Amino acid sequence: MVLQVYYWDLRALAEPIRLMLEHMGVEYENAHPESAEQWFAQKYNSGLEYPNIPYLIDGDVKVTQSFSVMRYLSRKFNALGGDTEAEKQKIDTAEGFCGDLRMNLIKSVWFAPNYNIARAQYFSDMPGKLLSLESVLVKQKWAAGDKLSYVDFAMCECLDWHVMMEPRCLDATPYVKKYYEAFFALPKISAYRTSGRFKNWPVSGGAAHWGNDNNKAKM
């Protein structure tokens, strides 16, 4: 049965899941709510525990929350996860960092009341925000070690949003920049991103100050 990724018709929190499926060569399809009103009307009658989007449908299995979906896929296909307890701990830690970085950008910039001020301040502090990741990547290839893991798909998607907003924002962290470029050069990721399946825009929903057609002037 073909897996189904259910989310708004944009990148945001579902794109790391799509990247992961593309890299693993797993067939899937995208499904979207027709409107926000439709989603909120059906949310608590959707048969989901802790209903939210994105969610994944795999036959009778329904998994909500973006990182939970990615961990489920890693276990299902025995790929992109840790083999040892030490590797799993490093993945868990990198996932926590990624979640903080992602939500910091979304909450403190995309939805900031004073968007232009918040954006300028955020990117002026960018090297500090990436210091932990830079320090890790000095000694290893990927965020959680020398093996690619599911967290790299979320991390590099998040970094791509930053680069779209400020193209030179990784220049002060050369190891992060090298990491970002290496990820998007992976053959199946590169093929996907040059195919008709990939939608570069919109990144965010209509209420955000950046990432959608309502706010193109602020790119």
mmCIF file with all atom_site columns, C-alpha atoms in Angstrom:
data_model
loop_
_atom_site.group_PDB
_atom_site.id
_atom_site.type_symbol
_atom_site.label_atom_id
_atom_site.label_alt_id
_atom_site.label_comp_id
_atom_site.label_asym_id
_atom_site.label_entity_id
_atom_site.label_seq_id
_atom_site.pdbx_PDB_ins_code
_atom_site.Cartn_x
_atom_site.Cartn_y
_atom_site.Cartn_z
_atom_site.occupancy
_atom_site.B_iso_or_equiv
_atom_site.pdbx_formal_charge
_atom_site.auth_seq_id
_atom_site.auth_comp_id
_atom_site.auth_asym_id
_atom_site.auth_atom_id
_atom_site.pdbx_PDB_model_num
ATOM 1   C CA . MET A 1 1   ? 0.000   0.000  0.000   1.00 0.00 ? 1   MET A CA 1
ATOM 2   C CA . VAL A 1 2   ? 1.237   3.490  -0.880  1.00 0.00 ? 2   VAL A CA 1
ATOM 3   C CA . LEU A 1 3   ? 2.068   5.653  2.109   1.00 0.00 ? 3   LEU A CA 1
ATOM 4   C CA . GLN A 1 4   ? 0.190   8.921  2.405   1.00 0.00 ? 4   GLN A CA 1
ATOM 5   C CA . VAL A 1 5   ? 1.621   12.149 3.832   1.00 0.00 ? 5   VAL A CA 1
ATOM 6   C CA . TYR A 1 6   ? -1.171  14.454 4.941   1.00 0.00 ? 6   TYR A CA 1
ATOM 7   C CA . TYR A 1 7   ? -0.303  18.135 5.334   1.00 0.00 ? 7   TYR A CA 1
ATOM 8   C CA . TRP A 1 8   ? -0.982  21.591 3.994   1.00 0.00 ? 8   TRP A CA 1
ATOM 9   C CA . ASP A 1 9   ? 0.093   22.056 0.370   1.00 0.00 ? 9   ASP A CA 1
ATOM 10  C CA . LEU A 1 10  ? 3.462   23.532 1.337   1.00 0.00 ? 10  LEU A CA 1
ATOM 11  C CA . ARG A 1 11  ? 6.882   22.488 2.672   1.00 0.00 ? 11  ARG A CA 1
ATOM 12  C CA . ALA A 1 12  ? 7.234   23.427 6.363   1.00 0.00 ? 12  ALA A CA 1
ATOM 13  C CA . LEU A 1 13  ? 7.054   20.446 8.727   1.00 0.00 ? 13  LEU A CA 1
ATOM 14  C CA . ALA A 1 14  ? 6.197   17.794 6.121   1.00 0.00 ? 14  ALA A CA 1
ATOM 15  C CA . GLU A 1 15  ? 9.071   18.364 3.722   1.00 0.00 ? 15  GLU A CA 1
ATOM 16  C CA . PRO A 1 16  ? 11.648  16.478 5.838   1.00 0.00 ? 16  PRO A CA 1
ATOM 17  C CA . ILE A 1 17  ? 9.327   13.458 5.702   1.00 0.00 ? 17  ILE A CA 1
ATOM 18  C CA . ARG A 1 18  ? 9.086   13.728 1.912   1.00 0.00 ? 18  ARG A CA 1
ATOM 19  C CA . LEU A 1 19  ? 12.874  14.085 1.624   1.00 0.00 ? 19  LEU A CA 1
ATOM 20  C CA . MET A 1 20  ? 13.335  10.992 3.739   1.00 0.00 ? 20  MET A CA 1
ATOM 21  C CA . LEU A 1 21  ? 10.900  8.942  1.647   1.00 0.00 ? 21  LEU A CA 1
ATOM 22  C CA . GLU A 1 22  ? 12.526  10.123 -1.572  1.00 0.00 ? 22  GLU A CA 1
ATOM 23  C CA . HIS A 1 23  ? 15.977  9.185  -0.308  1.00 0.00 ? 23  HIS A CA 1
ATOM 24  C CA . MET A 1 24  ? 14.793  5.702  0.686   1.00 0.00 ? 24  MET A CA 1
ATOM 25  C CA . GLY A 1 25  ? 12.971  5.219  -2.623  1.00 0.00 ? 25  GLY A CA 1
ATOM 26  C CA . VAL A 1 26  ? 9.629   4.634  -0.897  1.00 0.00 ? 26  VAL A CA 1
ATOM 27  C CA . GLU A 1 27  ? 6.471   5.277  -2.900  1.00 0.00 ? 27  GLU A CA 1
ATOM 28  C CA . TYR A 1 28  ? 4.130   7.810  -1.300  1.00 0.00 ? 28  TYR A CA 1
ATOM 29  C CA . GLU A 1 29  ? 1.482   10.326 -2.135  1.00 0.00 ? 29  GLU A CA 1
ATOM 30  C CA . ASN A 1 30  ? 0.656   13.736 -0.747  1.00 0.00 ? 30  ASN A CA 1
ATOM 31  C CA . ALA A 1 31  ? -2.807  14.584 0.522   1.00 0.00 ? 31  ALA A CA 1
ATOM 32  C CA . HIS A 1 32  ? -3.938  18.005 1.682   1.00 0.00 ? 32  HIS A CA 1
ATOM 33  C CA . PRO A 1 33  ? -6.892  19.539 3.506   1.00 0.00 ? 33  PRO A CA 1
ATOM 34  C CA . GLU A 1 34  ? -9.101  21.507 1.157   1.00 0.00 ? 34  GLU A CA 1
ATOM 35  C CA . SER A 1 35  ? -9.054  24.380 3.632   1.00 0.00 ? 35  SER A CA 1
ATOM 36  C CA . ALA A 1 36  ? -8.169  25.239 7.202   1.00 0.00 ? 36  ALA A CA 1
ATOM 37  C CA . GLU A 1 37  ? -11.864 25.111 8.012   1.00 0.00 ? 37  GLU A CA 1
ATOM 38  C CA . GLN A 1 38  ? -12.122 21.549 6.720   1.00 0.00 ? 38  GLN A CA 1
ATOM 39  C CA . TRP A 1 39  ? -9.141  20.384 8.782   1.00 0.00 ? 39  TRP A CA 1
ATOM 40  C CA . PHE A 1 40  ? -10.297 21.940 12.033  1.00 0.00 ? 40  PHE A CA 1
ATOM 41  C CA . ALA A 1 41  ? -13.836 20.633 11.498  1.00 0.00 ? 41  ALA A CA 1
ATOM 42  C CA . GLN A 1 42  ? -12.583 17.052 11.149  1.00 0.00 ? 42  GLN A CA 1
ATOM 43  C CA . LYS A 1 43  ? -9.493  17.207 13.385  1.00 0.00 ? 43  LYS A CA 1
ATOM 44  C CA . TYR A 1 44  ? -10.969 15.466 16.416  1.00 0.00 ? 44  TYR A CA 1
ATOM 45  C CA . ASN A 1 45  ? -12.938 12.990 14.319  1.00 0.00 ? 45  ASN A CA 1
ATOM 46  C CA . SER A 1 46  ? -9.990  11.859 12.221  1.00 0.00 ? 46  SER A CA 1
ATOM 47  C CA . GLY A 1 47  ? -9.193  8.691  14.135  1.00 0.00 ? 47  GLY A CA 1
ATOM 48  C CA . LEU A 1 48  ? -5.846  10.104 15.244  1.00 0.00 ? 48  LEU A CA 1
ATOM 49  C CA . GLU A 1 49  ? -4.361  10.069 18.693  1.00 0.00 ? 49  GLU A CA 1
ATOM 50  C CA . TYR A 1 50  ? -3.046  13.549 19.497  1.00 0.00 ? 50  TYR A CA 1
ATOM 51  C CA . PRO A 1 51  ? -4.458  14.826 16.192  1.00 0.00 ? 51  PRO A CA 1
ATOM 52  C CA . ASN A 1 52  ? -2.223  17.208 14.313  1.00 0.00 ? 52  ASN A CA 1
ATOM 53  C CA . ILE A 1 53  ? -0.603  17.574 10.937  1.00 0.00 ? 53  ILE A CA 1
ATOM 54  C CA . PRO A 1 54  ? 1.562   16.406 9.349   1.00 0.00 ? 54  PRO A CA 1
ATOM 55  C CA . TYR A 1 55  ? 0.496   12.811 9.793   1.00 0.00 ? 55  TYR A CA 1
ATOM 56  C CA . LEU A 1 56  ? 1.328   9.612  7.963   1.00 0.00 ? 56  LEU A CA 1
ATOM 57  C CA . ILE A 1 57  ? -1.085  6.876  6.893   1.00 0.00 ? 57  ILE A CA 1
ATOM 58  C CA . ASP A 1 58  ? 0.442   3.443  6.408   1.00 0.00 ? 58  ASP A CA 1
ATOM 59  C CA . GLY A 1 59  ? -2.445  1.037  5.948   1.00 0.00 ? 59  GLY A CA 1
ATOM 60  C CA . ASP A 1 60  ? -4.160  0.831  9.323   1.00 0.00 ? 60  ASP A CA 1
ATOM 61  C CA . VAL A 1 61  ? -1.375  2.777  11.005  1.00 0.00 ? 61  VAL A CA 1
ATOM 62  C CA . LYS A 1 62  ? -1.705  6.531  11.515  1.00 0.00 ? 62  LYS A CA 1
ATOM 63  C CA . VAL A 1 63  ? 1.185   8.478  13.016  1.00 0.00 ? 63  VAL A CA 1
ATOM 64  C CA . THR A 1 64  ? 1.053   12.158 13.949  1.00 0.00 ? 64  THR A CA 1
ATOM 65  C CA . GLN A 1 65  ? 3.812   14.682 14.719  1.00 0.00 ? 65  GLN A CA 1
ATOM 66  C CA . SER A 1 66  ? 6.646   15.231 12.256  1.00 0.00 ? 66  SER A CA 1
ATOM 67  C CA . PHE A 1 67  ? 9.530   13.706 14.216  1.00 0.00 ? 67  PHE A CA 1
ATOM 68  C CA . SER A 1 68  ? 7.357   10.781 15.328  1.00 0.00 ? 68  SER A CA 1
ATOM 69  C CA . VAL A 1 69  ? 6.613   10.074 11.660  1.00 0.00 ? 69  VAL A CA 1
ATOM 70  C CA . MET A 1 70  ? 10.319  10.175 10.820  1.00 0.00 ? 70  MET A CA 1
ATOM 71  C CA . ARG A 1 71  ? 11.209  7.819  13.666  1.00 0.00 ? 71  ARG A CA 1
ATOM 72  C CA . TYR A 1 72  ? 8.421   5.451  12.582  1.00 0.00 ? 72  TYR A CA 1
ATOM 73  C CA . LEU A 1 73  ? 9.765   5.388  9.020   1.00 0.00 ? 73  LEU A CA 1
ATOM 74  C CA . SER A 1 74  ? 13.288  4.783  10.284  1.00 0.00 ? 74  SER A CA 1
ATOM 75  C CA . ARG A 1 75  ? 12.114  1.760  12.270  1.00 0.00 ? 75  ARG A CA 1
ATOM 76  C CA . LYS A 1 76  ? 9.818   0.446  9.528   1.00 0.00 ? 76  LYS A CA 1
ATOM 77  C CA . PHE A 1 77  ? 12.518  0.459  6.867   1.00 0.00 ? 77  PHE A CA 1
ATOM 78  C CA . ASN A 1 78  ? 15.438  -0.186 9.233   1.00 0.00 ? 78  ASN A CA 1
ATOM 79  C CA . ALA A 1 79  ? 17.222  2.839  7.868   1.00 0.00 ? 79  ALA A CA 1
ATOM 80  C CA . LEU A 1 80  ? 18.566  6.219  8.960   1.00 0.00 ? 80  LEU A CA 1
ATOM 81  C CA . GLY A 1 81  ? 18.472  5.365  12.663  1.00 0.00 ? 81  GLY A CA 1
ATOM 82  C CA . GLY A 1 82  ? 21.117  4.431  15.197  1.00 0.00 ? 82  GLY A CA 1
ATOM 83  C CA . ASP A 1 83  ? 22.400  0.882  15.583  1.00 0.00 ? 83  ASP A CA 1
ATOM 84  C CA . THR A 1 84  ? 23.852  1.283  19.069  1.00 0.00 ? 84  THR A CA 1
ATOM 85  C CA . GLU A 1 85  ? 22.596  3.046  22.174  1.00 0.00 ? 85  GLU A CA 1
ATOM 86  C CA . ALA A 1 86  ? 25.366  5.636  21.788  1.00 0.00 ? 86  ALA A CA 1
ATOM 87  C CA . GLU A 1 87  ? 24.292  6.366  18.196  1.00 0.00 ? 87  GLU A CA 1
ATOM 88  C CA . LYS A 1 88  ? 20.651  6.652  19.243  1.00 0.00 ? 88  LYS A CA 1
ATOM 89  C CA . GLN A 1 89  ? 21.570  9.087  21.996  1.00 0.00 ? 89  GLN A CA 1
ATOM 90  C CA . LYS A 1 90  ? 23.411  11.296 19.517  1.00 0.00 ? 90  LYS A CA 1
ATOM 91  C CA . ILE A 1 91  ? 20.432  11.247 17.153  1.00 0.00 ? 91  ILE A CA 1
ATOM 92  C CA . ASP A 1 92  ? 18.095  12.167 20.011  1.00 0.00 ? 92  ASP A CA 1
ATOM 93  C CA . THR A 1 93  ? 20.317  15.099 20.960  1.00 0.00 ? 93  THR A CA 1
ATOM 94  C CA . ALA A 1 94  ? 20.642  16.336 17.379  1.00 0.00 ? 94  ALA A CA 1
ATOM 95  C CA . GLU A 1 95  ? 16.865  16.076 16.978  1.00 0.00 ? 95  GLU A CA 1
ATOM 96  C CA . GLY A 1 96  ? 16.399  18.281 20.035  1.00 0.00 ? 96  GLY A CA 1
ATOM 97  C CA . PHE A 1 97  ? 18.766  20.896 18.641  1.00 0.00 ? 97  PHE A CA 1
ATOM 98  C CA . CYS A 1 98  ? 17.001  20.800 15.284  1.00 0.00 ? 98  CYS A CA 1
ATOM 99  C CA . GLY A 1 99  ? 13.588  21.214 16.876  1.00 0.00 ? 99  GLY A CA 1
ATOM 100 C CA . ASP A 1 100 ? 14.823  24.239 18.832  1.00 0.00 ? 100 ASP A CA 1
ATOM 101 C CA . LEU A 1 101 ? 16.389  25.834 15.752  1.00 0.00 ? 101 LEU A CA 1
ATOM 102 C CA . ARG A 1 102 ? 13.290  25.249 13.651  1.00 0.00 ? 102 ARG A CA 1
ATOM 103 C CA . MET A 1 103 ? 10.793  26.567 16.165  1.00 0.00 ? 103 MET A CA 1
ATOM 104 C CA . ASN A 1 104 ? 12.984  29.549 17.044  1.00 0.00 ? 104 ASN A CA 1
ATOM 105 C CA . LEU A 1 105 ? 12.897  30.693 13.418  1.00 0.00 ? 105 LEU A CA 1
ATOM 106 C CA . ILE A 1 106 ? 9.175   30.062 13.075  1.00 0.00 ? 106 ILE A CA 1
ATOM 107 C CA . LYS A 1 107 ? 8.084   31.673 16.326  1.00 0.00 ? 107 LYS A CA 1
ATOM 108 C CA . SER A 1 108 ? 10.585  34.488 16.727  1.00 0.00 ? 108 SER A CA 1
ATOM 109 C CA . VAL A 1 109 ? 10.753  35.578 13.063  1.00 0.00 ? 109 VAL A CA 1
ATOM 110 C CA . TRP A 1 110 ? 7.978   34.232 10.854  1.00 0.00 ? 110 TRP A CA 1
ATOM 111 C CA . PHE A 1 111 ? 5.291   35.089 13.381  1.00 0.00 ? 111 PHE A CA 1
ATOM 112 C CA . ALA A 1 112 ? 7.007   38.013 15.118  1.00 0.00 ? 112 ALA A CA 1
ATOM 113 C CA . PRO A 1 113 ? 4.860   41.143 15.593  1.00 0.00 ? 113 PRO A CA 1
ATOM 114 C CA . ASN A 1 114 ? 7.814   43.319 14.505  1.00 0.00 ? 114 ASN A CA 1
ATOM 115 C CA . TYR A 1 115 ? 8.954   41.098 11.651  1.00 0.00 ? 115 TYR A CA 1
ATOM 116 C CA . ASN A 1 116 ? 11.664  43.265 10.089  1.00 0.00 ? 116 ASN A CA 1
ATOM 117 C CA . ILE A 1 117 ? 13.331  44.003 13.420  1.00 0.00 ? 117 ILE A CA 1
ATOM 118 C CA . ALA A 1 118 ? 13.080  40.387 14.533  1.00 0.00 ? 118 ALA A CA 1
ATOM 119 C CA . ARG A 1 119 ? 14.494  39.118 11.242  1.00 0.00 ? 119 ARG A CA 1
ATOM 120 C CA . ALA A 1 120 ? 17.493  41.461 11.340  1.00 0.00 ? 120 ALA A CA 1
ATOM 121 C CA . GLN A 1 121 ? 18.269  40.529 14.948  1.00 0.00 ? 121 GLN A CA 1
ATOM 122 C CA . TYR A 1 122 ? 17.852  36.820 14.295  1.00 0.00 ? 122 TYR A CA 1
ATOM 123 C CA . PHE A 1 123 ? 20.291  36.709 11.394  1.00 0.00 ? 123 PHE A CA 1
ATOM 124 C CA . SER A 1 124 ? 22.819  38.933 13.148  1.00 0.00 ? 124 SER A CA 1
ATOM 125 C CA . ASP A 1 125 ? 22.932  36.238 15.831  1.00 0.00 ? 125 ASP A CA 1
ATOM 126 C CA . MET A 1 126 ? 23.076  33.373 13.325  1.00 0.00 ? 126 MET A CA 1
ATOM 127 C CA . PRO A 1 127 ? 26.679  32.211 13.966  1.00 0.00 ? 127 PRO A CA 1
ATOM 128 C CA . GLY A 1 128 ? 25.871  31.851 17.660  1.00 0.00 ? 128 GLY A CA 1
ATOM 129 C CA . LYS A 1 129 ? 22.700  29.915 16.932  1.00 0.00 ? 129 LYS A CA 1
ATOM 130 C CA . LEU A 1 130 ? 24.722  27.432 14.852  1.00 0.00 ? 130 LEU A CA 1
ATOM 131 C CA . LEU A 1 131 ? 27.768  27.216 17.128  1.00 0.00 ? 131 LEU A CA 1
ATOM 132 C CA . SER A 1 132 ? 26.810  23.828 18.602  1.00 0.00 ? 132 SER A CA 1
ATOM 133 C CA . LEU A 1 133 ? 26.195  22.323 15.170  1.00 0.00 ? 133 LEU A CA 1
ATOM 134 C CA . GLU A 1 134 ? 29.399  23.842 13.779  1.00 0.00 ? 134 GLU A CA 1
ATOM 135 C CA . SER A 1 135 ? 31.412  22.392 16.659  1.00 0.00 ? 135 SER A CA 1
ATOM 136 C CA . VAL A 1 136 ? 29.961  18.931 16.064  1.00 0.00 ? 136 VAL A CA 1
ATOM 137 C CA . LEU A 1 137 ? 30.531  19.028 12.308  1.00 0.00 ? 137 LEU A CA 1
ATOM 138 C CA . VAL A 1 138 ? 34.216  19.828 12.744  1.00 0.00 ? 138 VAL A CA 1
ATOM 139 C CA . LYS A 1 139 ? 34.673  16.213 13.818  1.00 0.00 ? 139 LYS A CA 1
ATOM 140 C CA . GLN A 1 140 ? 31.941  14.299 11.956  1.00 0.00 ? 140 GLN A CA 1
ATOM 141 C CA . LYS A 1 141 ? 30.160  14.352 8.607   1.00 0.00 ? 141 LYS A CA 1
ATOM 142 C CA . TRP A 1 142 ? 26.523  14.390 9.706   1.00 0.00 ? 142 TRP A CA 1
ATOM 143 C CA . ALA A 1 143 ? 24.610  15.914 12.596  1.00 0.00 ? 143 ALA A CA 1
ATOM 144 C CA . ALA A 1 144 ? 24.602  12.744 14.711  1.00 0.00 ? 144 ALA A CA 1
ATOM 145 C CA . GLY A 1 145 ? 27.804  11.070 13.541  1.00 0.00 ? 145 GLY A CA 1
ATOM 146 C CA . ASP A 1 146 ? 29.429  9.788  10.375  1.00 0.00 ? 146 ASP A CA 1
ATOM 147 C CA . LYS A 1 147 ? 26.265  8.016  9.217   1.00 0.00 ? 147 LYS A CA 1
ATOM 148 C CA . LEU A 1 148 ? 23.332  9.857  7.698   1.00 0.00 ? 148 LEU A CA 1
ATOM 149 C CA . SER A 1 149 ? 20.276  9.770  9.971   1.00 0.00 ? 149 SER A CA 1
ATOM 150 C CA . TYR A 1 150 ? 16.686  10.925 9.786   1.00 0.00 ? 150 TYR A CA 1
ATOM 151 C CA . VAL A 1 151 ? 17.526  14.055 11.755  1.00 0.00 ? 151 VAL A CA 1
ATOM 152 C CA . ASP A 1 152 ? 19.709  15.328 8.883   1.00 0.00 ? 152 ASP A CA 1
ATOM 153 C CA . PHE A 1 153 ? 16.622  15.564 6.682   1.00 0.00 ? 153 PHE A CA 1
ATOM 154 C CA . ALA A 1 154 ? 14.913  17.892 9.157   1.00 0.00 ? 154 ALA A CA 1
ATOM 155 C CA . MET A 1 155 ? 18.087  19.836 9.913   1.00 0.00 ? 155 MET A CA 1
ATOM 156 C CA . CYS A 1 156 ? 18.978  20.551 6.304   1.00 0.00 ? 156 CYS A CA 1
ATOM 157 C CA . GLU A 1 157 ? 15.411  21.434 5.352   1.00 0.00 ? 157 GLU A CA 1
ATOM 158 C CA . CYS A 1 158 ? 15.454  23.960 8.197   1.00 0.00 ? 158 CYS A CA 1
ATOM 159 C CA . LEU A 1 159 ? 18.828  25.306 7.067   1.00 0.00 ? 159 LEU A CA 1
ATOM 160 C CA . ASP A 1 160 ? 17.412  25.679 3.568   1.00 0.00 ? 160 ASP A CA 1
ATOM 161 C CA . TRP A 1 161 ? 14.706  28.009 4.867   1.00 0.00 ? 161 TRP A CA 1
ATOM 162 C CA . HIS A 1 162 ? 17.449  30.128 6.421   1.00 0.00 ? 162 HIS A CA 1
ATOM 163 C CA . VAL A 1 163 ? 19.431  30.205 3.165   1.00 0.00 ? 163 VAL A CA 1
ATOM 164 C CA . MET A 1 164 ? 16.323  31.140 1.198   1.00 0.00 ? 164 MET A CA 1
ATOM 165 C CA . MET A 1 165 ? 15.827  34.097 3.517   1.00 0.00 ? 165 MET A CA 1
ATOM 166 C CA . GLU A 1 166 ? 19.487  35.139 3.753   1.00 0.00 ? 166 GLU A CA 1
ATOM 167 C CA . PRO A 1 167 ? 21.646  33.405 1.098   1.00 0.00 ? 167 PRO A CA 1
ATOM 168 C CA . ARG A 1 168 ? 24.957  34.061 2.874   1.00 0.00 ? 168 ARG A CA 1
ATOM 169 C CA . CYS A 1 169 ? 23.830  33.224 6.393   1.00 0.00 ? 169 CYS A CA 1
ATOM 170 C CA . LEU A 1 170 ? 26.002  30.086 6.580   1.00 0.00 ? 170 LEU A CA 1
ATOM 171 C CA . ASP A 1 171 ? 29.223  31.777 5.485   1.00 0.00 ? 171 ASP A CA 1
ATOM 172 C CA . ALA A 1 172 ? 30.394  32.300 9.070   1.00 0.00 ? 172 ALA A CA 1
ATOM 173 C CA . THR A 1 173 ? 29.958  28.588 9.831   1.00 0.00 ? 173 THR A CA 1
ATOM 174 C CA . PRO A 1 174 ? 31.887  26.784 7.071   1.00 0.00 ? 174 PRO A CA 1
ATOM 175 C CA . TYR A 1 175 ? 31.355  23.283 8.425   1.00 0.00 ? 175 TYR A CA 1
ATOM 176 C CA . VAL A 1 176 ? 27.600  23.833 8.577   1.00 0.00 ? 176 VAL A CA 1
ATOM 177 C CA . LYS A 1 177 ? 27.709  25.180 5.032   1.00 0.00 ? 177 LYS A CA 1
ATOM 178 C CA . LYS A 1 178 ? 29.672  22.145 3.817   1.00 0.00 ? 178 LYS A CA 1
ATOM 179 C CA . TYR A 1 179 ? 27.192  19.849 5.590   1.00 0.00 ? 179 TYR A CA 1
ATOM 180 C CA . TYR A 1 180 ? 24.198  21.620 4.037   1.00 0.00 ? 180 TYR A CA 1
ATOM 181 C CA . GLU A 1 181 ? 25.706  21.401 0.551   1.00 0.00 ? 181 GLU A CA 1
ATOM 182 C CA . ALA A 1 182 ? 26.645  17.736 0.974   1.00 0.00 ? 182 ALA A CA 1
ATOM 183 C CA . PHE A 1 183 ? 23.106  16.836 1.981   1.00 0.00 ? 183 PHE A CA 1
ATOM 184 C CA . PHE A 1 184 ? 21.435  18.491 -0.995  1.00 0.00 ? 184 PHE A CA 1
ATOM 185 C CA . ALA A 1 185 ? 24.023  16.916 -3.300  1.00 0.00 ? 185 ALA A CA 1
ATOM 186 C CA . LEU A 1 186 ? 22.897  13.404 -2.288  1.00 0.00 ? 186 LEU A CA 1
ATOM 187 C CA . PRO A 1 187 ? 21.790  11.803 -5.590  1.00 0.00 ? 187 PRO A CA 1
ATOM 188 C CA . LYS A 1 188 ? 18.184  11.007 -4.697  1.00 0.00 ? 188 LYS A CA 1
ATOM 189 C CA . ILE A 1 189 ? 17.687  14.332 -2.912  1.00 0.00 ? 189 ILE A CA 1
ATOM 190 C CA . SER A 1 190 ? 19.123  16.251 -5.848  1.00 0.00 ? 190 SER A CA 1
ATOM 191 C CA . ALA A 1 191 ? 16.974  14.268 -8.293  1.00 0.00 ? 191 ALA A CA 1
ATOM 192 C CA . TYR A 1 192 ? 13.839  14.948 -6.270  1.00 0.00 ? 192 TYR A CA 1
ATOM 193 C CA . ARG A 1 193 ? 14.551  18.662 -5.973  1.00 0.00 ? 193 ARG A CA 1
ATOM 194 C CA . THR A 1 194 ? 14.908  18.984 -9.745  1.00 0.00 ? 194 THR A CA 1
ATOM 195 C CA . SER A 1 195 ? 11.764  16.959 -10.448 1.00 0.00 ? 195 SER A CA 1
ATOM 196 C CA . GLY A 1 196 ? 8.158   17.977 -10.834 1.00 0.00 ? 196 GLY A CA 1
ATOM 197 C CA . ARG A 1 197 ? 7.361   16.348 -7.497  1.00 0.00 ? 197 ARG A CA 1
ATOM 198 C CA . PHE A 1 198 ? 9.199   19.056 -5.574  1.00 0.00 ? 198 PHE A CA 1
ATOM 199 C CA . LYS A 1 199 ? 7.500   22.357 -4.750  1.00 0.00 ? 199 LYS A CA 1
ATOM 200 C CA . ASN A 1 200 ? 9.969   25.010 -3.660  1.00 0.00 ? 200 ASN A CA 1
ATOM 201 C CA . TRP A 1 201 ? 7.222   27.427 -2.667  1.00 0.00 ? 201 TRP A CA 1
ATOM 202 C CA . PRO A 1 202 ? 5.284   28.030 -0.476  1.00 0.00 ? 202 PRO A CA 1
ATOM 203 C CA . VAL A 1 203 ? 7.346   27.136 2.557   1.00 0.00 ? 203 VAL A CA 1
ATOM 204 C CA . SER A 1 204 ? 4.945   28.375 5.230   1.00 0.00 ? 204 SER A CA 1
ATOM 205 C CA . GLY A 1 205 ? 1.264   29.046 5.752   1.00 0.00 ? 205 GLY A CA 1
ATOM 206 C CA . GLY A 1 206 ? -0.552  32.275 5.020   1.00 0.00 ? 206 GLY A CA 1
ATOM 207 C CA . ALA A 1 207 ? -0.352  33.691 8.543   1.00 0.00 ? 207 ALA A CA 1
ATOM 208 C CA . ALA A 1 208 ? 3.459   33.733 8.528   1.00 0.00 ? 208 ALA A CA 1
ATOM 209 C CA . HIS A 1 209 ? 5.325   36.906 7.591   1.00 0.00 ? 209 HIS A CA 1
ATOM 210 C CA . TRP A 1 210 ? 7.649   34.933 5.295   1.00 0.00 ? 210 TRP A CA 1
ATOM 211 C CA . GLY A 1 211 ? 7.384   31.894 3.083   1.00 0.00 ? 211 GLY A CA 1
ATOM 212 C CA . ASN A 1 212 ? 4.175   32.266 1.105   1.00 0.00 ? 212 ASN A CA 1
ATOM 213 C CA . ASP A 1 213 ? 2.611   34.333 -1.637  1.00 0.00 ? 213 ASP A CA 1
ATOM 214 C CA . ASN A 1 214 ? 0.885   36.654 0.822   1.00 0.00 ? 214 ASN A CA 1
ATOM 215 C CA . ASN A 1 215 ? 4.274   37.930 1.891   1.00 0.00 ? 215 ASN A CA 1
ATOM 216 C CA . LYS A 1 216 ? 6.509   37.662 -1.172  1.00 0.00 ? 216 LYS A CA 1
ATOM 217 C CA . ALA A 1 217 ? 7.538   41.294 -0.747  1.00 0.00 ? 217 ALA A CA 1
ATOM 218 C CA . LYS A 1 218 ? 9.322   40.279 2.437   1.00 0.00 ? 218 LYS A CA 1
ATOM 219 C CA . MET A 1 219 ? 11.434  37.515 0.914   1.00 0.00 ? 219 MET A CA 1
#
